[in-house]
Coordinates of C-alpha atoms in Angstrom, one line a residue:
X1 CA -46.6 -51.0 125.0
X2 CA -43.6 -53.1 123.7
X3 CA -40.5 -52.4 126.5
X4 CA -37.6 -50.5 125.2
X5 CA -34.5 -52.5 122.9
X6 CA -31.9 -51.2 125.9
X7 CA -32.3 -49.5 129.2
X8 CA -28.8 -47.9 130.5
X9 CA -29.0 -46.8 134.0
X10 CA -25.8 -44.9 135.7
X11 CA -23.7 -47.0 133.6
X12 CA -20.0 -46.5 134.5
X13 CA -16.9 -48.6 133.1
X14 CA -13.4 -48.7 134.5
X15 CA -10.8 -50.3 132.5
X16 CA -8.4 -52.5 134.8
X17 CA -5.1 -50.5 135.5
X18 CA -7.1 -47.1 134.6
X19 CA -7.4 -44.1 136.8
X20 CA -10.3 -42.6 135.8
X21 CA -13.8 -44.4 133.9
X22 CA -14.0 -44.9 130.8
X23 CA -17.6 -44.4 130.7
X24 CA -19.8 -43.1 134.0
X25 CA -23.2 -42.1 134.9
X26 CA -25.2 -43.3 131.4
X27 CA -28.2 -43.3 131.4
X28 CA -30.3 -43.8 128.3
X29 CA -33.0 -46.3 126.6
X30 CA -33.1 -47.0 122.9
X31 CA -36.7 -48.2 121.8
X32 CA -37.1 -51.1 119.5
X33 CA -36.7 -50.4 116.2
X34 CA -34.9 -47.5 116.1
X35 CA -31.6 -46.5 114.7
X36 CA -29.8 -44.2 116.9
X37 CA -26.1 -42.9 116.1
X38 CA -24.1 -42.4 119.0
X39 CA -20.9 -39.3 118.2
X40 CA -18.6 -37.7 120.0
X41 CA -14.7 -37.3 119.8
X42 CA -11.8 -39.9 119.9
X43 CA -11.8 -40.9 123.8
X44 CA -15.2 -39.9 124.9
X45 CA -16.6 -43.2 125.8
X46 CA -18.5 -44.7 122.4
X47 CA -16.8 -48.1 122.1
X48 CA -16.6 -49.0 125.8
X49 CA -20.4 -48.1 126.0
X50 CA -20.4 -50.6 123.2
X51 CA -18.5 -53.1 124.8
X52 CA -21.0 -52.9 127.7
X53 CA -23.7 -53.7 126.2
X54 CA -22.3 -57.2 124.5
X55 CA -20.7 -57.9 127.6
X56 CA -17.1 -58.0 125.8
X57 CA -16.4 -56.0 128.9
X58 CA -15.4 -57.4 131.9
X59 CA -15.9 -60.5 130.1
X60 CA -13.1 -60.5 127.9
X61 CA -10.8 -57.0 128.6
X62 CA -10.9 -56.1 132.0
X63 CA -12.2 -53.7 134.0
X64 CA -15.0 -52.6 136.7
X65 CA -18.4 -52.3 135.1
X66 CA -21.2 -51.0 138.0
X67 CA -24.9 -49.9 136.8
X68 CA -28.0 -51.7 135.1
X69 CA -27.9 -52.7 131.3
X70 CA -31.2 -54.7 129.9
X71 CA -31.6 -56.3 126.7
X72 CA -35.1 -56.8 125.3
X73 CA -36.1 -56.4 129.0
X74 CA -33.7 -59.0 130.5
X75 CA -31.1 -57.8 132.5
X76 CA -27.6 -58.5 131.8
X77 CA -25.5 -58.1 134.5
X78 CA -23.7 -62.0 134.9
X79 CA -24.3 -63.1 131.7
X80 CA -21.5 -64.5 129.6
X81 CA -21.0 -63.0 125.6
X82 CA -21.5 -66.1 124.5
X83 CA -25.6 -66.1 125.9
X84 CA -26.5 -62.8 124.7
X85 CA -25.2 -63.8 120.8
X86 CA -28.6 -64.8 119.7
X87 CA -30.0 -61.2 121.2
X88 CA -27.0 -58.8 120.5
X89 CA -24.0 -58.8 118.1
X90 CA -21.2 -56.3 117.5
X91 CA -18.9 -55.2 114.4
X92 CA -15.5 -53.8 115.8
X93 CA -13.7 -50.5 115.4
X94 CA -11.1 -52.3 114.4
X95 CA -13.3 -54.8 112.1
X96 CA -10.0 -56.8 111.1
X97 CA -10.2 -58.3 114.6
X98 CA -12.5 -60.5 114.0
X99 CA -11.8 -61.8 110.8
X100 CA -9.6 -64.7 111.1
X101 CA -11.4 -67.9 108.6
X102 CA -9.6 -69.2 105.4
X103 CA -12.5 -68.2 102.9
X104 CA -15.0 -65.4 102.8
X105 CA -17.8 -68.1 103.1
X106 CA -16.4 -69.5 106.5
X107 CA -16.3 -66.1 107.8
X108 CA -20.1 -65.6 107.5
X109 CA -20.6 -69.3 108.3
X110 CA -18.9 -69.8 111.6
X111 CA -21.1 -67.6 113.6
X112 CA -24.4 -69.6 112.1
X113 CA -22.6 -73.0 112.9
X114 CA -22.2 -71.4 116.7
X115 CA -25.4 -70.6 117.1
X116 CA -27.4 -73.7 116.1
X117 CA -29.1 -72.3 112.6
X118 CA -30.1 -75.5 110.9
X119 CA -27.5 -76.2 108.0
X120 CA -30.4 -76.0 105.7
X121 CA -30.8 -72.0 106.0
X122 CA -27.1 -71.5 106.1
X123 CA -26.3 -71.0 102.3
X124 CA -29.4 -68.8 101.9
X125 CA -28.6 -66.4 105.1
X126 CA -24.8 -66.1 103.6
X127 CA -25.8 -65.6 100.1
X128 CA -28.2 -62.8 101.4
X129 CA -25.8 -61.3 104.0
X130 CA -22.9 -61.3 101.2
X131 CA -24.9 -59.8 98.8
X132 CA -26.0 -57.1 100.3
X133 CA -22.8 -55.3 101.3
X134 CA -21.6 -56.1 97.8
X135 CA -19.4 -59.4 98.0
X136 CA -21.7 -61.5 96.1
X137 CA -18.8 -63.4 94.3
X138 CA -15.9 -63.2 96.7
X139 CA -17.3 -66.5 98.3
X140 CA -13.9 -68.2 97.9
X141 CA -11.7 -65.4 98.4
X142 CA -8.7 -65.3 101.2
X143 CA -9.9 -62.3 103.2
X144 CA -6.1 -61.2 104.1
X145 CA -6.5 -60.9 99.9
X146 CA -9.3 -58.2 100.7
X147 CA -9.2 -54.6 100.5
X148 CA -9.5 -52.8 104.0
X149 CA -12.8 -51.5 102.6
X150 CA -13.9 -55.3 101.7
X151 CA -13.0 -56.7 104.8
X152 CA -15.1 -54.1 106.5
X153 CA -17.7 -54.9 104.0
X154 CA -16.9 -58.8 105.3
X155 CA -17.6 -57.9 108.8
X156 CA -20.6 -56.7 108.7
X157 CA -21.8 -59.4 106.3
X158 CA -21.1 -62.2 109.2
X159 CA -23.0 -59.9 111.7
X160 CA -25.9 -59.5 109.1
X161 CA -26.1 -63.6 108.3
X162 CA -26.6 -64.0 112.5
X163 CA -29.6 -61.3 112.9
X164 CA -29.6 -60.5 116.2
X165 CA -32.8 -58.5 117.5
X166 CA -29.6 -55.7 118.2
X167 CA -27.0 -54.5 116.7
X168 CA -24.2 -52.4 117.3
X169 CA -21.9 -51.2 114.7
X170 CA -18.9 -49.5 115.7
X171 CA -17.6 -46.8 112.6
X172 CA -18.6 -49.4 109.9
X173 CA -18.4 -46.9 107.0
X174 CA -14.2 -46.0 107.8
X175 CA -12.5 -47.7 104.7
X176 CA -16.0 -48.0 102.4
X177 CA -15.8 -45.6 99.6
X178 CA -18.7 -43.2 99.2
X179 CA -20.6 -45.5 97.5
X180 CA -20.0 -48.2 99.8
X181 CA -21.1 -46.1 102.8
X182 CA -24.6 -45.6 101.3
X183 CA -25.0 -49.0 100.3
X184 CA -24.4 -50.3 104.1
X185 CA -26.8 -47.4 104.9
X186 CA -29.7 -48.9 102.7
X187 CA -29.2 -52.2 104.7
X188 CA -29.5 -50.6 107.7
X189 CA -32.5 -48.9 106.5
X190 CA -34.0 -52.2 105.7
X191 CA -33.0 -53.3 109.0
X192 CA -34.8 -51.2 111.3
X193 CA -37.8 -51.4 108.8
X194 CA -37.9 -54.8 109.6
X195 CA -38.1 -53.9 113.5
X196 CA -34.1 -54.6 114.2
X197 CA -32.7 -52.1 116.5
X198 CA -29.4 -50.6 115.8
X199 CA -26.6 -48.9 117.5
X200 CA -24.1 -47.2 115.3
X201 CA -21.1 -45.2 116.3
X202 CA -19.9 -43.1 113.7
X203 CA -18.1 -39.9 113.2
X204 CA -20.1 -39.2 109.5
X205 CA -22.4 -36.4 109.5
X206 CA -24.3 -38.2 106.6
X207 CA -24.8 -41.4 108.6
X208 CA -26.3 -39.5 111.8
X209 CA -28.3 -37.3 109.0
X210 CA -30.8 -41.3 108.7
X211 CA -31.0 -41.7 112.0
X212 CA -34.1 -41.4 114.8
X213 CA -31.7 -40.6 117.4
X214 CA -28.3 -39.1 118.1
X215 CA -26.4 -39.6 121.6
X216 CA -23.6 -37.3 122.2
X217 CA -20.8 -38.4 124.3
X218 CA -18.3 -36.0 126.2
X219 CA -15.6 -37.4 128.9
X220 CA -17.9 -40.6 129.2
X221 CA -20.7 -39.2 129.4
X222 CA -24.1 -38.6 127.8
X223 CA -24.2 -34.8 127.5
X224 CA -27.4 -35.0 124.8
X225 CA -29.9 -37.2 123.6
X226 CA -31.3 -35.1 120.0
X227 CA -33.0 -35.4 116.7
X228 CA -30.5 -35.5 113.8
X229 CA -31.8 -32.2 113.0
X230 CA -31.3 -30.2 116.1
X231 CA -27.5 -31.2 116.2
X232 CA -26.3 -31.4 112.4
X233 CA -29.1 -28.8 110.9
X234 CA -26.9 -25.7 113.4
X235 CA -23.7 -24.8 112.2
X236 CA -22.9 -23.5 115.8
X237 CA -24.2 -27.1 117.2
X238 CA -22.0 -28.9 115.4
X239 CA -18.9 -26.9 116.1
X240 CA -19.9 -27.1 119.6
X241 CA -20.2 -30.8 119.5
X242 CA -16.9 -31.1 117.1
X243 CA -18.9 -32.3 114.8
X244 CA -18.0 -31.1 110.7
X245 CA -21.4 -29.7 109.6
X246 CA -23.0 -31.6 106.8
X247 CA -22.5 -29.6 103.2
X248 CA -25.8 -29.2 103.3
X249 CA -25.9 -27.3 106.4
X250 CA -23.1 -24.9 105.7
X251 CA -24.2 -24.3 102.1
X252 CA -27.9 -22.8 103.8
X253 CA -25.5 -21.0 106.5
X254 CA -23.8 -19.6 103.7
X255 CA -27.1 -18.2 102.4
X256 CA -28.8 -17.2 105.3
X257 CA -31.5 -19.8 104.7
X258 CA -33.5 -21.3 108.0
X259 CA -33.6 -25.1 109.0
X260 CA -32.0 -26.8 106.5
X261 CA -33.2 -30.5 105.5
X262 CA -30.7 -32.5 106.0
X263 CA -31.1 -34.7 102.3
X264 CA -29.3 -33.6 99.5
X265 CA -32.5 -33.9 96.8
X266 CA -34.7 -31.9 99.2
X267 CA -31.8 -29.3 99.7
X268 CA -32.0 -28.8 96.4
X269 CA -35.8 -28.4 96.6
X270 CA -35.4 -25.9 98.6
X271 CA -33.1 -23.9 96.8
X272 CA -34.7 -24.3 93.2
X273 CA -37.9 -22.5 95.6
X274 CA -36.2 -20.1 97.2
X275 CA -34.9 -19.0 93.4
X276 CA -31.5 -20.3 93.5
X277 CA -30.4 -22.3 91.0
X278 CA -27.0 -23.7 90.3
X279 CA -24.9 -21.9 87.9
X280 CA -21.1 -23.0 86.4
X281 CA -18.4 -22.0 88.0
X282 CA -17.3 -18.9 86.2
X283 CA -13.5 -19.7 86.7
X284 CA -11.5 -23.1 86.3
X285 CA -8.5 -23.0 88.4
X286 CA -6.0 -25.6 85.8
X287 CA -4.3 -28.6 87.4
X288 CA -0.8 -26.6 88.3
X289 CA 2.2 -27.7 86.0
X290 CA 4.4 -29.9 88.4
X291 CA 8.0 -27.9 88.6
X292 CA 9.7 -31.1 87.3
X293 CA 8.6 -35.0 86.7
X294 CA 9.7 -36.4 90.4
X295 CA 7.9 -40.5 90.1
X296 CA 7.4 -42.0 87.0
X297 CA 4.6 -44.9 86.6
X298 CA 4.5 -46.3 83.5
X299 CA 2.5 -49.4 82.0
X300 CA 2.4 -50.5 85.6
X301 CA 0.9 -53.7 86.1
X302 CA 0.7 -56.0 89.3
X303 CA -0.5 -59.8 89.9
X304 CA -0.8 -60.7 93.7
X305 CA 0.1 -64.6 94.2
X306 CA -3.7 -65.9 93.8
X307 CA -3.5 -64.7 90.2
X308 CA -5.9 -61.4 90.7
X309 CA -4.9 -58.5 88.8
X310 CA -4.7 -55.3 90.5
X311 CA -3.5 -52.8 88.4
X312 CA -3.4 -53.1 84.9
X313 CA -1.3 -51.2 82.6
X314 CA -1.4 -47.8 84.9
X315 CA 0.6 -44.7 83.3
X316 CA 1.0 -41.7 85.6
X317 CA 3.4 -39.0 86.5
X318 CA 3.7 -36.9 89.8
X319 CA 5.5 -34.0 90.0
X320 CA 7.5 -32.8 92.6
X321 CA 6.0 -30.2 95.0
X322 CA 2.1 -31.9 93.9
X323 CA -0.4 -32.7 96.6
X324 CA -2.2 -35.5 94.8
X325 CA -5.2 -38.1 95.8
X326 CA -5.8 -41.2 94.8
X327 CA -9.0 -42.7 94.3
X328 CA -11.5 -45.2 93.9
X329 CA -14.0 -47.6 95.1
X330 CA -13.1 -50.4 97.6
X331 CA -10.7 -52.8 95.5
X332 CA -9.9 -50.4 92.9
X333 CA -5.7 -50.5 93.4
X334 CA -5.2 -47.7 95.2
X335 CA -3.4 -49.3 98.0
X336 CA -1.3 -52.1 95.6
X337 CA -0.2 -48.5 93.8
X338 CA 0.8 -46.3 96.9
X339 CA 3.0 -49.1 98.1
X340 CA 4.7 -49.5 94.8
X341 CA 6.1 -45.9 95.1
X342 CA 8.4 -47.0 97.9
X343 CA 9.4 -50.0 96.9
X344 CA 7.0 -52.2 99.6
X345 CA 5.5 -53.9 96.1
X346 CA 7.4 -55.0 93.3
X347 CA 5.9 -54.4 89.4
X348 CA 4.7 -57.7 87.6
X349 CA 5.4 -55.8 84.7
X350 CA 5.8 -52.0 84.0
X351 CA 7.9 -49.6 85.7
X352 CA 8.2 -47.0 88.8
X353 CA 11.2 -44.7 88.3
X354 CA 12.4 -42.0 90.8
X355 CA 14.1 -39.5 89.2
X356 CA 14.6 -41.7 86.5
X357 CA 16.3 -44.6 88.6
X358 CA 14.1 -47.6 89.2
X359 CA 12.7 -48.0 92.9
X360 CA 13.0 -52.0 92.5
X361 CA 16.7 -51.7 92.5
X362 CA 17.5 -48.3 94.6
X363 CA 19.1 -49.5 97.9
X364 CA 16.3 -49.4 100.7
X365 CA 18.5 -47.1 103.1
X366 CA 18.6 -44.5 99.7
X367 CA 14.5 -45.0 99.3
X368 CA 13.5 -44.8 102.9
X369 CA 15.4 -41.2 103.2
X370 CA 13.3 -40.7 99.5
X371 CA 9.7 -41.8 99.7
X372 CA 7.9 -42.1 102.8
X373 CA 4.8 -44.5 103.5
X374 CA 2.1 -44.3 106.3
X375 CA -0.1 -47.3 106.7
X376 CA -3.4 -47.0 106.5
X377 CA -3.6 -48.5 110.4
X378 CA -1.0 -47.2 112.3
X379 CA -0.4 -50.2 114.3
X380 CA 0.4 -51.9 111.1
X381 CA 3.6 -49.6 112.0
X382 CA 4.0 -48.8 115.4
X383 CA 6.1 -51.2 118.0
X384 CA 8.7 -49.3 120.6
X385 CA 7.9 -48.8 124.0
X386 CA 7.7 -45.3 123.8
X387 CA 7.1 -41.9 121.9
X388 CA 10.9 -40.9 121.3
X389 CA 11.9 -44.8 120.6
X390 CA 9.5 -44.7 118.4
X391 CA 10.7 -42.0 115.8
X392 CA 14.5 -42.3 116.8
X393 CA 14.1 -45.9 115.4
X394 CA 14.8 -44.5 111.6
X395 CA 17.3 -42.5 111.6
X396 CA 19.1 -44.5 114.0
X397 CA 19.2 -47.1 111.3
X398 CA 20.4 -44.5 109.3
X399 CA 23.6 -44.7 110.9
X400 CA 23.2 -41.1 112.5
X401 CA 25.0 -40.4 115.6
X402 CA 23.2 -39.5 118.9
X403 CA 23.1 -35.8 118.7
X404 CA 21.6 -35.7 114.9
X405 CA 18.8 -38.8 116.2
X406 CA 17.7 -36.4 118.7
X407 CA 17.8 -33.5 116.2
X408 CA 15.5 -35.4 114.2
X409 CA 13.1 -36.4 116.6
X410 CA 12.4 -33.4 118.0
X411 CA 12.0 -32.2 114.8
X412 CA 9.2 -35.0 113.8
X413 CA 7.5 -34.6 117.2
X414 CA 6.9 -30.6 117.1
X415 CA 5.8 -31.1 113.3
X416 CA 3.4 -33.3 114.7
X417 CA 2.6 -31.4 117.8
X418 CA 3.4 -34.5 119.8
X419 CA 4.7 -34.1 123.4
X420 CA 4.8 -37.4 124.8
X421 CA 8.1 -38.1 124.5
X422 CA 7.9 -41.4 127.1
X423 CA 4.3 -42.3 126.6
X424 CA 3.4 -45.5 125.5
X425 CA 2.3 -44.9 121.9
X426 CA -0.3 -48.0 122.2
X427 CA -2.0 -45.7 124.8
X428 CA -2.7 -42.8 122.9
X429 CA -5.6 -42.3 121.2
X430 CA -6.1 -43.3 117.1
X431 CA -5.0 -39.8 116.0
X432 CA -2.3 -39.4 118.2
X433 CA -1.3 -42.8 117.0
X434 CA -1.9 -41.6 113.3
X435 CA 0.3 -38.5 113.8
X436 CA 3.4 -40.6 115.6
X437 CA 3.4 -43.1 112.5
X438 CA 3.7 -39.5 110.6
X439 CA 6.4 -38.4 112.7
X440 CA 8.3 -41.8 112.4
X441 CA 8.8 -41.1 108.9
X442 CA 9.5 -37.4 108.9
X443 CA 12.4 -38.1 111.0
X444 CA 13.6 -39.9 107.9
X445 CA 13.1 -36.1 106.1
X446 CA 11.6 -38.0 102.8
X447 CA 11.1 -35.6 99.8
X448 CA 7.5 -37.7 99.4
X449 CA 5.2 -38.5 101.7
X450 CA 2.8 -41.1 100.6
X451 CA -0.1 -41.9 103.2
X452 CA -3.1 -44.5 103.2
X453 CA -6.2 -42.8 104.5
X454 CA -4.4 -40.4 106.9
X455 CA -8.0 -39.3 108.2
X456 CA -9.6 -42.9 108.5
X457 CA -11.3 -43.6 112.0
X458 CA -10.5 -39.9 113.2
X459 CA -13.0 -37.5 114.9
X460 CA -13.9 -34.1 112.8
X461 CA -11.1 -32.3 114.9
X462 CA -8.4 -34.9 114.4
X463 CA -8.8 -34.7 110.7
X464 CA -8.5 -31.2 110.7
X465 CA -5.6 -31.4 112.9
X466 CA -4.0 -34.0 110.2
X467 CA -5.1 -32.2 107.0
X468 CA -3.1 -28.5 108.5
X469 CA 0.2 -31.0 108.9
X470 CA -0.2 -32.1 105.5
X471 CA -0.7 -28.6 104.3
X472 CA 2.4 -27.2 106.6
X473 CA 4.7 -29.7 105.1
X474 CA 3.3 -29.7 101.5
X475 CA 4.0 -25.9 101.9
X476 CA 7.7 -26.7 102.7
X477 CA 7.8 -27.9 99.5
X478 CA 7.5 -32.1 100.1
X479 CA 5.1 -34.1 97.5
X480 CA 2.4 -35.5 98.9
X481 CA 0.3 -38.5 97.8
X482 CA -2.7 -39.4 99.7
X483 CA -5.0 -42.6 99.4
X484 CA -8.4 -41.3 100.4
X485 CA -12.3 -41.9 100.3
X486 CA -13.0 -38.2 101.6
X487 CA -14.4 -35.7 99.8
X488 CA -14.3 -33.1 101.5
X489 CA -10.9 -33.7 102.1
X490 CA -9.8 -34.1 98.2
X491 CA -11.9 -31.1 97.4
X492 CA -10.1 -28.4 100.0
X493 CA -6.7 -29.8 100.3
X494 CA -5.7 -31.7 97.0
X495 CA -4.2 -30.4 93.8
X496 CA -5.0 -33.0 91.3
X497 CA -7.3 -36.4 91.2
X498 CA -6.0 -39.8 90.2
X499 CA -9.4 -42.4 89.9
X500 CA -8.0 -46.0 89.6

């Protein structure tokens, strides 16, 4: 009997200038060939354990790692990253990281050229690992030209051209649209068929729902090792874990119907048995009739310097008061349009009015107090030292005077339910993080809030928490557009559908 993939014994990780580890007392063994999902929420440990296992720490962020790791039966401890590349290879978190070659082709090509595949396989390997997360033909493309989704997409293209006997994927379904998601879910399918073992860190019910193994981390720690079914098939499980329930799930909880499978066509088997069968809703609720036209889009077109067309000839209207999504597969313009309602693009042609006055020629000071933006990454937006600089940084700019900065902030911060005032916003976790870049433009008291994937990257708590701030402020009347692949979200929280 083959030895396991990895053995983890009384793994602990403290990161240098920390108080307390990051990870401590692991213990678990994947065998070969399987694909296990490791959950849990924002802080419990999931990356670090990641980062163990490649080595990236100590080797390259500090920090005091004690315990056993082995790889394919070969221990690791003292081994550089660069040794373990041809047995274990890692897509970041934050996937944009490691993207940093002129051409999608020399992305996928510069880990092959580091690791001594003979030039002769090269164009086959990149061909192959391009095509099957859906870039086939963005070969010569700049990836800072890329969607978010795409350069995810590119990621895990350069880690599928290498082939490591291990992988380990950190959330590499964020930014893909539905479609997306299942396509890099059929490769990894194909994957562990073909005997690869894979670690996946993910927050998606769906993506635990394919997997042979599900490790729950709390506080660092392993607090289950469990079937995909035993965790996401329970309604209480999941809420216990913080873990949204697969639809699936709560539709049989609904019903009072037992163990529920966790695929969508054998669902449906189930109820078709059991004599349910799906009926029309009886009652269409009709889009809401906007109170007033608030931003105007119309015949809006946009050409990024490389000559690719994003948006072509795009007509819409949003009314004041609306909660409206935008969406669309990976690429589609849903980004290129969001940023064109405050002015961060210009049009190539067409127009984007604000109350009837162009945003290309409003004065920024008038726009920034008008339409607010929140980046997709917060970091993309995020840079004072602390909490309070950070949202104080608008409205001083403003030209408001002490006492109405500090009514403002406070303001942001309780809408937010941040409390932080002097922490370091780089040290909070990605939904704090996500909620100060909120903050930072509320203390600006827009009419319209426009946000990029608000819910991106965050646990099933954290989205909740940033869907009931959306609600609260769309109930005080503000417009708010979101950019989202979600649906969940778009079904319970938005009022009408844009598809680009």
């Amino acid at each position: 009997m083959s030895s396991p993939a990895v053995v983890v014994r009384a793994l602990a990780c403290t990161y240098a200038g920390a108080t307390r580890p990051a990870v401590r007392d692991v213990d678990c063994e994947l065998p070969r060939g399987a694909l296990a999902v490791v959950m849990g929420a924002t802080g419990a440990g999931k990356s670090t354990l990641a980062r163990c296992l490649t080595r990236i720490v100590p080797c390259f962020l500090p920090g005091e790692v004690t315990g056993d790791i082995e790889l394919l039966g070969v221990p690791v401890r003292d081994r550089r990253v660069g040794e373990l590349a041809g047995t274990i290879g890692m897509v970041f978190q934050d996937f944009e990281a490691q993207l940093f070659s002129t051409d999608v082709t020399q992305e996928v090509v510069f880990g092959l050229e580091h690791t001594s595949v003979a030039p002769a396989e090269m164009p086959e390997r990149i061909a192959r690992a391009l095509g099957a997360v859906g870039l086939a033909g963005f070969e010569g493309r700049d990836p800072t030209t890329l969607s978010g989704g795409e350069k995810q997409r590119l990621a895990i293209a350069g880690l599928l051209a290498l082939r490591p006997p291990i992988m380990v994927l950190d959330e590499p379904t964020t930014d893909l649209d539905p479609a997306g998601r299942a396509e890099v879910m059929q490769v990894l399918a194909r994957l562990r068929a073909e005997g690869l073992t894979l670690l996946v860190i993910e927050h998606d019910p769906a993506a635990a729902a394919a997997a042979d193994l599900v490790l729950f981390l709390r506080d660092g720690a392993v607090v289950a090792r469990v079937t995909p079914q035993l965790l996401l098939g329970d309604v209480g499980a999941c809420a216990a874990a913080g873990v949204r329930p697969p639809d699936v799930t709560r539709v049989f909880a609904a019903l009072g119907l037992p163990d529920p499978p966790l695929a969508v066509e054998a669902a449906a088997d189930r109820l078709r048995t059991a004599g349910l069968v799906p009926r029309p809703p009886a009652f269409h609720e009709p889009v809401p009739r906007a109170r007033s036209p608030l931003l105007e889009i119309r015949n809006l077109c946009h050409r990024y310097p490389d000559g690719r067309d994003a948006l072509l000839d795009v007509t819409l209207s949003i009314g004041e008061g609306e909660f409206v999504a935008l969406i669309g597969r990976n690429g589609s313009g849903k980004t290129t349009l969001a940023k064109h309602l405050n002015g961060l693009l210009a049009p190539t042609a067409g127009s984007v009015r604000l109350e009837g006055r162009e945003v290309a020629f409003l004065p920024l000071e008038q726009l920034a107090q008008r339409v607010g933006y929140v980046f997709q990454d917060p970091d993309h937006q995020l840079f004072a030292a602390t909490v309070g600089e950070e949202v104080a940084f608008g409205p001083r700019n403003l030209g408001l005077g002490p006492t109405q900065v500090e009514e403002r902030v406070a303001e942001a911060l309780a809408a937010v339910q941040l409390h932080e005032r002097d922490a370091d916003p780089f040290l909070l976790d990605k939904g704090a993080r996500q909620r100060l870049a909120v903050a930072s433009i509320l203390a600006l008291r827009p009419d319209v809030l426009v946000l990029d994937e608000p819910t991106t990257g965050l646990d099933h708590l954290e989205q909740e928490r940033m869907l009931e701030l959306l609600a609260r402020l769309h109930a005080t009347g503000r417009t708010i557009v979101i950019v989202t692949h979600t649906p969940w979200v778009i079904a319970t929280h938005s009022r009408r559908v844009v598809l680009l």
